[in-house]
PDB file of C-alpha atoms in Angstrom:
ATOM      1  CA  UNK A   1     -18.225  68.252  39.061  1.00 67.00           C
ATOM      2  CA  UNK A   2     -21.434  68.306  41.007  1.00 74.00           C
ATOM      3  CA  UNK A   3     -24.216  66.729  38.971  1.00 79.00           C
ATOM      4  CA  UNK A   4     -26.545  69.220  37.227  1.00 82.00           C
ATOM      5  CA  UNK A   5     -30.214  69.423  37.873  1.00 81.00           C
ATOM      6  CA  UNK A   6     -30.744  67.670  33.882  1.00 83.00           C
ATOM      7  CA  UNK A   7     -28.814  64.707  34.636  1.00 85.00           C
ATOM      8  CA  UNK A   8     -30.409  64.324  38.241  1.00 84.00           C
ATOM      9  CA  UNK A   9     -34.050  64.352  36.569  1.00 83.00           C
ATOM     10  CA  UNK A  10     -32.398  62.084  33.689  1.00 83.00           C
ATOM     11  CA  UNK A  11     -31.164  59.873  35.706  1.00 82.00           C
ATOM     12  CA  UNK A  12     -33.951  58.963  38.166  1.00 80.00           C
ATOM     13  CA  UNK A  13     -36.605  59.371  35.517  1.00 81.00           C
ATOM     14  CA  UNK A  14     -35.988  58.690  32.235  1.00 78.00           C
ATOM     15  CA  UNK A  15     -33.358  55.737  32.356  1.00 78.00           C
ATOM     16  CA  UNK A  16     -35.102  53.362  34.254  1.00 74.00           C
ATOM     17  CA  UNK A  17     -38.340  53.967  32.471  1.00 75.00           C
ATOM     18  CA  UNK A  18     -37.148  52.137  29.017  1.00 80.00           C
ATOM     19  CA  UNK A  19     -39.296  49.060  28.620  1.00 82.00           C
ATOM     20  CA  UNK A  20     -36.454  47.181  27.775  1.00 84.00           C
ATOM     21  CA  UNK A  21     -35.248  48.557  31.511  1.00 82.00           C
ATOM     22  CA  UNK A  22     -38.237  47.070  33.444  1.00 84.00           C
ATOM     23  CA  UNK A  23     -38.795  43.825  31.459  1.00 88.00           C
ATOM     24  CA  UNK A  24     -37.399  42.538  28.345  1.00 89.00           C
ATOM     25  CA  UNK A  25     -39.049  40.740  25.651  1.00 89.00           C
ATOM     26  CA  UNK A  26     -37.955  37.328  26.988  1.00 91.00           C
ATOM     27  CA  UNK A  27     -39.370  37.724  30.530  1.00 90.00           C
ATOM     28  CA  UNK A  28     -42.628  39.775  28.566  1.00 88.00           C
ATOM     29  CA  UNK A  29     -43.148  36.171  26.765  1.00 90.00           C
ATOM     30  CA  UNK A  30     -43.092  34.360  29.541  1.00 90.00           C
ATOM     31  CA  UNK A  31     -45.813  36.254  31.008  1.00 89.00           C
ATOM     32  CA  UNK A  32     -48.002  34.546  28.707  1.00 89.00           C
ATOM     33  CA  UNK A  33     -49.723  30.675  28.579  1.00 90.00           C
ATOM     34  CA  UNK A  34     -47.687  28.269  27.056  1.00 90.00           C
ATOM     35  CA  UNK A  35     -49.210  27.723  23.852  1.00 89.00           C
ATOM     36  CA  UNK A  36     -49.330  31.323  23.129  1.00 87.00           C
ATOM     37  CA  UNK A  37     -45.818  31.723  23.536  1.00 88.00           C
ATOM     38  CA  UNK A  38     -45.114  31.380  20.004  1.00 89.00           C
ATOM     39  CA  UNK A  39     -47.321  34.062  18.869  1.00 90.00           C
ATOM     40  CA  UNK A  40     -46.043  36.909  16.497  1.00 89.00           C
ATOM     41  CA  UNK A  41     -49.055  38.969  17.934  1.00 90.00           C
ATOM     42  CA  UNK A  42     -46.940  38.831  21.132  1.00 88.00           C
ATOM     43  CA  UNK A  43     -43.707  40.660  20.116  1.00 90.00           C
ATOM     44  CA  UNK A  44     -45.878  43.104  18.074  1.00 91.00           C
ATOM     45  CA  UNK A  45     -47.874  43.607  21.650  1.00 91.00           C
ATOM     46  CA  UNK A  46     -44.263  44.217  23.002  1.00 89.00           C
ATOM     47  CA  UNK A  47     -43.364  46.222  20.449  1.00 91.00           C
ATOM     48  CA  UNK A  48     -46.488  48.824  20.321  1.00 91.00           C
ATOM     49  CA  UNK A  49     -46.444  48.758  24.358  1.00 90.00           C
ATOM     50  CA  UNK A  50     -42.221  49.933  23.874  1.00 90.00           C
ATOM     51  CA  UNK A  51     -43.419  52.561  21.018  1.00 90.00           C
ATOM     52  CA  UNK A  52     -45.900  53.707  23.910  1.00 91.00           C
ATOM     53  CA  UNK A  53     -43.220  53.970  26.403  1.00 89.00           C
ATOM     54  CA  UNK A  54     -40.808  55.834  24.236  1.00 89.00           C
ATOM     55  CA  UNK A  55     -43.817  58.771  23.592  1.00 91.00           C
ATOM     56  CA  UNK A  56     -43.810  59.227  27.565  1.00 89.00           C
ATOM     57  CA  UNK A  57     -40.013  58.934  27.524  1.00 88.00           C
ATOM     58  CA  UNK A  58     -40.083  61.762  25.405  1.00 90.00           C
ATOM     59  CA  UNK A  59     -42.678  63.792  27.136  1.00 91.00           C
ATOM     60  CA  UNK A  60     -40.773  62.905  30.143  1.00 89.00           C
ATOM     61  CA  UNK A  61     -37.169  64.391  28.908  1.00 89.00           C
ATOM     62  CA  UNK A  62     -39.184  67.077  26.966  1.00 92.00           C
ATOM     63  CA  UNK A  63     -40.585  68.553  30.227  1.00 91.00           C
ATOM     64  CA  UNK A  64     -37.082  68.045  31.970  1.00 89.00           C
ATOM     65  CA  UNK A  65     -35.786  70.035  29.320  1.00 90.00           C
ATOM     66  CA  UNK A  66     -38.349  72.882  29.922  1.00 90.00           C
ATOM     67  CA  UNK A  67     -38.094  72.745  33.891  1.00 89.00           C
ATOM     68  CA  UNK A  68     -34.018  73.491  32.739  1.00 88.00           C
ATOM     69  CA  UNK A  69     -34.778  76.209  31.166  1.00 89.00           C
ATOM     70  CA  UNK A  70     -37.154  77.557  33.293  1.00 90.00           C
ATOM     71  CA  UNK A  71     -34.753  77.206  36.066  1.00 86.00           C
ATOM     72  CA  UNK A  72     -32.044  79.204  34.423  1.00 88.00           C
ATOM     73  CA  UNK A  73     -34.799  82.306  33.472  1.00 89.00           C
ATOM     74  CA  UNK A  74     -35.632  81.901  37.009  1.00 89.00           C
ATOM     75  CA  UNK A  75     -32.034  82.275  38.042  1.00 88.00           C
ATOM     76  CA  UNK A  76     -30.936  85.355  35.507  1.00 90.00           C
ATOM     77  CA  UNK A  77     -34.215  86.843  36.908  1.00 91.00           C
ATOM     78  CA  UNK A  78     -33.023  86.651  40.436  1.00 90.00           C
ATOM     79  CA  UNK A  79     -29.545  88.036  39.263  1.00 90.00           C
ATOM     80  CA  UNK A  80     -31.252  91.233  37.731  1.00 88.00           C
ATOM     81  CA  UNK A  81     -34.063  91.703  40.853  1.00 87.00           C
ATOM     82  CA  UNK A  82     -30.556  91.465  42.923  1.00 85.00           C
ATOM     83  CA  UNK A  83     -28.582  93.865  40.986  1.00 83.00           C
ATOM     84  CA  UNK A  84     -31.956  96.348  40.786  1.00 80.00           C
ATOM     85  CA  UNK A  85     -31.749  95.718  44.699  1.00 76.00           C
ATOM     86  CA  UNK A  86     -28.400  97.128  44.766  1.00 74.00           C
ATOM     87  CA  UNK A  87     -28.903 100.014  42.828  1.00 68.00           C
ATOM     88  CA  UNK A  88     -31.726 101.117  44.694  1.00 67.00           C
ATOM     89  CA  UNK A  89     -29.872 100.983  47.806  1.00 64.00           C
ATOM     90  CA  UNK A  90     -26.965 103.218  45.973  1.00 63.00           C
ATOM     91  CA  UNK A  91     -29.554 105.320  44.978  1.00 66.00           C
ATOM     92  CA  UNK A  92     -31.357 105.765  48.359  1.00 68.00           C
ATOM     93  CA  UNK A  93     -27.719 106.211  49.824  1.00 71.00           C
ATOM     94  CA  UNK A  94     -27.374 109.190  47.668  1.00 73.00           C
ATOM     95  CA  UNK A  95     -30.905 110.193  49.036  1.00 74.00           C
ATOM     96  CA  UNK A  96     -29.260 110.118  52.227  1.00 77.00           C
ATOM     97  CA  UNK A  97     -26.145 112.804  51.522  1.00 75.00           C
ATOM     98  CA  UNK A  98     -28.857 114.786  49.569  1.00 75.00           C
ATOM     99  CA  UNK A  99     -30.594 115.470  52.478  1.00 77.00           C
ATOM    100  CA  UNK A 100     -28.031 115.575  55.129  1.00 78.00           C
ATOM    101  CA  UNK A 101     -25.438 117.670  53.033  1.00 76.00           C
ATOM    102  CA  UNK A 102     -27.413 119.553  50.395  1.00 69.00           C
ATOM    103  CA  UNK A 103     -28.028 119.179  47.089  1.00 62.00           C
ATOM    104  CA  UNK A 104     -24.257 120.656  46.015  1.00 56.00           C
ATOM    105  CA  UNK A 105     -22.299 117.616  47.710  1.00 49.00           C
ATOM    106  CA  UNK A 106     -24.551 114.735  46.542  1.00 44.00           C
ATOM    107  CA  UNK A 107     -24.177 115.911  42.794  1.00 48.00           C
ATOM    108  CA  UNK A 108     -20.676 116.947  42.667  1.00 50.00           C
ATOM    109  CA  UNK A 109     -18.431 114.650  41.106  1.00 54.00           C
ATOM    110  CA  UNK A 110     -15.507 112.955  43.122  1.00 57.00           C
ATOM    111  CA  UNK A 111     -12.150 114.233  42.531  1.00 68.00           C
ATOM    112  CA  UNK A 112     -10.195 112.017  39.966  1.00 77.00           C
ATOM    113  CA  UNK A 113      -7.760 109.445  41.943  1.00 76.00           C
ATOM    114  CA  UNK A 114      -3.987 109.959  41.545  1.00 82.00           C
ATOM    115  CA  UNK A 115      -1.491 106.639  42.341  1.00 80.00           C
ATOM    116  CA  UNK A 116      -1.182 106.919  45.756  1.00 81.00           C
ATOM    117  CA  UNK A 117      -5.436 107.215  46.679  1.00 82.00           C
ATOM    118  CA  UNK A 118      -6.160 104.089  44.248  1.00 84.00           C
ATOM    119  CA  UNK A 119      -4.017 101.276  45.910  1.00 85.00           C
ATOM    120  CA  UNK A 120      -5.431 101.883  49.058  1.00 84.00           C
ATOM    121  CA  UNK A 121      -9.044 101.725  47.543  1.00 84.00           C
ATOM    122  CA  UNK A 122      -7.899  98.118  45.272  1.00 87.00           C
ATOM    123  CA  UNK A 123      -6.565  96.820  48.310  1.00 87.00           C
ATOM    124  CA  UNK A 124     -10.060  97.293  49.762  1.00 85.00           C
ATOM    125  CA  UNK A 125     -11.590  96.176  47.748  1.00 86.00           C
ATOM    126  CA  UNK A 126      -9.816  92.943  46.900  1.00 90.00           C
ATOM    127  CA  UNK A 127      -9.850  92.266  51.155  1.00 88.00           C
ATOM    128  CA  UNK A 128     -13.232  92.999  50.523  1.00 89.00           C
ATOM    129  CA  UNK A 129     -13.741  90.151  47.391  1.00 90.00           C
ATOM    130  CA  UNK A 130     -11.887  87.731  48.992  1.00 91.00           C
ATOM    131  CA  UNK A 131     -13.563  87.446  51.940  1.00 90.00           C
ATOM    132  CA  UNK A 132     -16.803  86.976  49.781  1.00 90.00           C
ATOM    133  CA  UNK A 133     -14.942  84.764  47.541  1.00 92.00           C
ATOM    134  CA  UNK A 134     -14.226  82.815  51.001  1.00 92.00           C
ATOM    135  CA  UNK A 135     -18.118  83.001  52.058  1.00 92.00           C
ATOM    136  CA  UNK A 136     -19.129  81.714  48.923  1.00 91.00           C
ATOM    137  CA  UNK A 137     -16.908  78.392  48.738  1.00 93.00           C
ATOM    138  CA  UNK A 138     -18.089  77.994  52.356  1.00 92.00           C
ATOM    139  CA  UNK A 139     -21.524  78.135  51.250  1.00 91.00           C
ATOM    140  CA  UNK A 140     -20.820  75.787  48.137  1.00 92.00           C
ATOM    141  CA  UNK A 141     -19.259  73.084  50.350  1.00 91.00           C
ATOM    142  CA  UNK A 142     -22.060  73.144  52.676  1.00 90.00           C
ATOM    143  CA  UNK A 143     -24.752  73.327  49.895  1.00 89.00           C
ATOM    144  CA  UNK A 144     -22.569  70.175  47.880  1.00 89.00           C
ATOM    145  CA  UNK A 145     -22.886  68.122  50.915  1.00 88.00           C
ATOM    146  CA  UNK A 146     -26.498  68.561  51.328  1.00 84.00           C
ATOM    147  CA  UNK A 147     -27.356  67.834  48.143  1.00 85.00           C
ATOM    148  CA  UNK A 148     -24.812  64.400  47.811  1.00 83.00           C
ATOM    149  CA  UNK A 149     -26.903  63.501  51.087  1.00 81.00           C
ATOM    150  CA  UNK A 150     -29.726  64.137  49.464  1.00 76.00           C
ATOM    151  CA  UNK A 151     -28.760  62.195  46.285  1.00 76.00           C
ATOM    152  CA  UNK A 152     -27.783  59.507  48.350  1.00 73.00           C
ATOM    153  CA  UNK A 153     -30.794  59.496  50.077  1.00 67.00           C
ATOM    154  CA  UNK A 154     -33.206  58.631  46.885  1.00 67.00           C
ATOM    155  CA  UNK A 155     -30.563  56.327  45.450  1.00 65.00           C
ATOM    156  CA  UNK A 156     -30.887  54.139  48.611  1.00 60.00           C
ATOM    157  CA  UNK A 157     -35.012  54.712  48.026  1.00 57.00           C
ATOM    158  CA  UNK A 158     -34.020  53.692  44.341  1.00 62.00           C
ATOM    159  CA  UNK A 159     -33.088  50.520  45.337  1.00 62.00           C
ATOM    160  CA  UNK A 160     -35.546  49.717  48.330  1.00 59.00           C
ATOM    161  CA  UNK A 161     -32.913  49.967  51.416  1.00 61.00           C
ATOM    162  CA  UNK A 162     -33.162  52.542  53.562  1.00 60.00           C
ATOM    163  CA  UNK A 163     -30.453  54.062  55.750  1.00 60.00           C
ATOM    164  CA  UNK A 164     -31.502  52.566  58.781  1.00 64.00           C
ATOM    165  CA  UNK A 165     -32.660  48.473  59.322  1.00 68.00           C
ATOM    166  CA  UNK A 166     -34.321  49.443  62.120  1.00 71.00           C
ATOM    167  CA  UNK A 167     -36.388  52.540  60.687  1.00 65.00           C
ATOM    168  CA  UNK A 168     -39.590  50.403  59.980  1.00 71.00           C
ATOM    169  CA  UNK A 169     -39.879  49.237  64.147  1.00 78.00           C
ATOM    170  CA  UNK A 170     -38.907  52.804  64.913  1.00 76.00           C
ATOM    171  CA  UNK A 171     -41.885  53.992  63.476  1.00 73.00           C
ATOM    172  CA  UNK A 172     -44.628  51.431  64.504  1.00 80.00           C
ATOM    173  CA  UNK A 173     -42.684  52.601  68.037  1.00 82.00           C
ATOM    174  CA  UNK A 174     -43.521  56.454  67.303  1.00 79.00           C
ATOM    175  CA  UNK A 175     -46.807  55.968  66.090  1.00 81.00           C
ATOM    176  CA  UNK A 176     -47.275  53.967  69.193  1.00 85.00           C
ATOM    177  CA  UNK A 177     -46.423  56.700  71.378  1.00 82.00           C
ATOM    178  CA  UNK A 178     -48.815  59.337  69.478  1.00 81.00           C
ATOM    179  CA  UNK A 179     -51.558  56.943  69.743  1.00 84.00           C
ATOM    180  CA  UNK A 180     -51.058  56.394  73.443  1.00 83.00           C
ATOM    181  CA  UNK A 181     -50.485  60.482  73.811  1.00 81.00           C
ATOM    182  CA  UNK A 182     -54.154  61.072  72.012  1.00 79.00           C
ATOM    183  CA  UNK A 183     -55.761  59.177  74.274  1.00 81.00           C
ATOM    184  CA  UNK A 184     -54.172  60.728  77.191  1.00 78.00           C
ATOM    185  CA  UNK A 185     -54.906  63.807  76.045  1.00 72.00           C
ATOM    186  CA  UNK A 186     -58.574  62.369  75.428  1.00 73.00           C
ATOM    187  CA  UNK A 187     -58.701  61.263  79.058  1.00 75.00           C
ATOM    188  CA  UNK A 188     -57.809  64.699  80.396  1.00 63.00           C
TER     189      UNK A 188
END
C-alpha cells in the first residue's frame, strides 16, 4: 500500500524530532564541564528542554492532523464541483435538443427498455468503464512511481547523500557557465 500523506508528514517530521532522537541524556551530559557533570540541575535542564520538545511535537502532529483533514474536504469538494460539472453539461446537452428539436422531444420521456435494447446499452457501457478503469490504473502507476521517486529523493536528503557524487562539481560547473554567459552578454 502506497504510504498516505499522514505517515509521510509523520515520518519526516515528527519522528526524528524526539529529543531523545537527536541527543540523549548521556551525550546531553557530556556537553557540559567536567565538574558539572554530576549536577541534578542537569537532567532537570534535559528534562524541561524534552517537555519543550514534546509541546512542538504535538503542535507538529496536531497541524499534520489538520492539513489531513483539510486535504480530504479539499478532495470531496473537488468530487462534488466535478459531479456539478457533469450535470451542467447534461443539462446544457438537453439545451441543445431543446433548441434543435423543439420543446416536445427534449421533455418527452424515453420509451421504457425491453431485454433485447438493454444488453446492448450494459455492454456499452461496461466497454465504456473498463476502458476508464484501464486509464485510471495507468494513471495510478505513473502517479505511484513519481511519488516513490520523490520519497526517495528526500530520504537520500534525509540522510545527507545525494543521488549523484558528482552533483556538487556539476554545479560550481553550471554556475560557471552562467557567470561567463553574463558577462558575454555584458560585453555585447
Amino acid at each position: 500500500m502506497a504510504p498516505t500523506e499522514s505517515t509521510i508528514l509523520t515520518n519526516y517530521l515528527l519522528i526524528p524530532a524526539q529529543l531523545p532522537a537527536i541527543i540523549s541524556l548521556k551525550e546531553f551530559v557530556e556537553l557540559f564541564p567536567r565538574a558539572h557533570q554530576s549536577s541534578p540541575h542537569i537532567r532537570s535542564l534535559y528534562r524541561d528542554l524534552q517537555s519543550q520538545r514534546n509541546v512542538l511535537v504535538d503542535s507538529v502532529a496536531e497541524e499534520i492532523d489538520d492539513e489531513v483533514r483539510h486535504g480530504k474536504a479539499l478532495r470531496r469538494t473537488i468530487i462534488k464541483t466535478k459531479r456539478e460539472a457533469e450535470s451542467q453539461e447534461h443539462d446544457d446537452e438537453i439545451e441543445i435538443e431543446r433548441i434543435l428539436f423543439g420543446p416536445s422531444h427534449a421533455s418527452s420521456r424515453p420509451e421504457k427498455h425491453t431485454l433485447p435494447t438493454i444488453i446492448p446499452e450494459l455492454e456499452s457501457a461496461i466497454t465504456e468503464l473498463e476502458g476508464e478503469l484501464g486509464r485510471l490504473e495507468e494513471q495510478e502507476t505513473t502517479l505511484l512511481a513519481s511519488v516513490q521517486q520523490t520519497v526517495g529523493g528526500m530520504s537520500d536528503l534525509r540522510y545527507g547523500r545525494l543521488a549523484s557524487s558528482q552533483l556538487r562539481e556539476q554545479v560550481l560547473d553550471g554556475l560557471a557557465s552562467l557567470q561567463a554567459t553574463c558577462k558575454q552578454g555584458k560585453n555585447n
